[in-house]
Amino acid sequence: MTEPRVLVEIDGPIAYVTLNRPDKLNGIDLDTIDGLIAAAATVRADRDVRAVVLRGAGRSFSAGLDFGAAFADKKRVARYFVAGPRRLNRFQRVNQVWRELPVPVVAVVQGHCYGAGLQLVACADVRFTTPDATWAILEAKWGLVPDMAGTVPFSELLPADVLMRLAMTGESFSGTRAAELGLATEAVEDPLAAALSLVDQIVARSPDSVAATKQLVYGTRRGTARRAWRLERKLQAVMFKARNTSIARKAGAAKETPEFGPRTFG
């Protein structure tokens, strides 16, 4: 029986989403794309999930798109590439879904983080990497451009000249350098432990305010100040009415640990 390309394990408030082709350095093929999109849908539907840990099985996060496997069915590739003028195609959707989830997504990187894998990591909300991991925006090696929704987070995380250098050359760089550039959040010897430490802090807060904060941050990265102010007011009005906000306020006043209910926002 073929192992699933993507594993989803829900352990209490944490969903572990794992790329599961370790023998191929978690190279991404079309079935992996389908598995990741399905995994995001599973997480979204479970309102008790408070955070996602996104990782790769084995010694690498992902060596990028597996061209041989992905392009074996050219008709399927063509279907995945087509998109309407205001819609994402499936190659873009597989990464954008993680930015759209109403829970934080924390990526754990080791080994290789190349091409499509790096674009997936960039679409996580927080990224912990081992110092010796190897990162590369590798599409230039194949005469291509990044086209899996990674350019939006790349442009948010990196100055234009740095992004152009990395995307035009496809040069590789370490996890330490990724953190120095701001592409990774932090380079640490045990990125999974760092991810879980952060998740513990997030889980201690209202799941509704966490979801609203994620929407607020991404919703105000671009556009006018007036638009940002409107979004602030809109989200805060919803938070005032949320049951978990009341739980947080009562627990804070009583100096007790809050016991939140399921997420109601997002």
XYZ file of N, CA, C and O in Angstrom, residues 36 174 181 193 233 253 262:
28
model
N -1.491 18.323 0.503
C -1.331 19.531 1.300
C -2.609 20.363 1.326
O -3.010 20.891 2.370
N 22.733 29.080 3.899
C 22.478 28.279 5.096
C 21.250 28.764 5.851
O 20.745 29.870 5.627
N 18.866 37.119 6.982
C 18.159 37.862 5.941
C 16.709 38.163 6.324
O 16.077 39.035 5.728
N 11.625 21.871 18.775
C 11.449 22.320 20.160
C 11.114 23.807 20.195
O 10.263 24.247 20.977
N -10.785 48.247 13.209
C -12.085 48.473 13.867
C -13.026 47.290 13.659
O -13.711 46.852 14.593
N -8.879 38.961 35.148
C -9.292 39.697 36.350
C -9.141 38.841 37.601
O -8.794 39.343 38.684
N -13.817 26.276 21.699
C -13.366 26.176 20.317
C -13.318 27.545 19.645
O -14.014 28.483 20.065
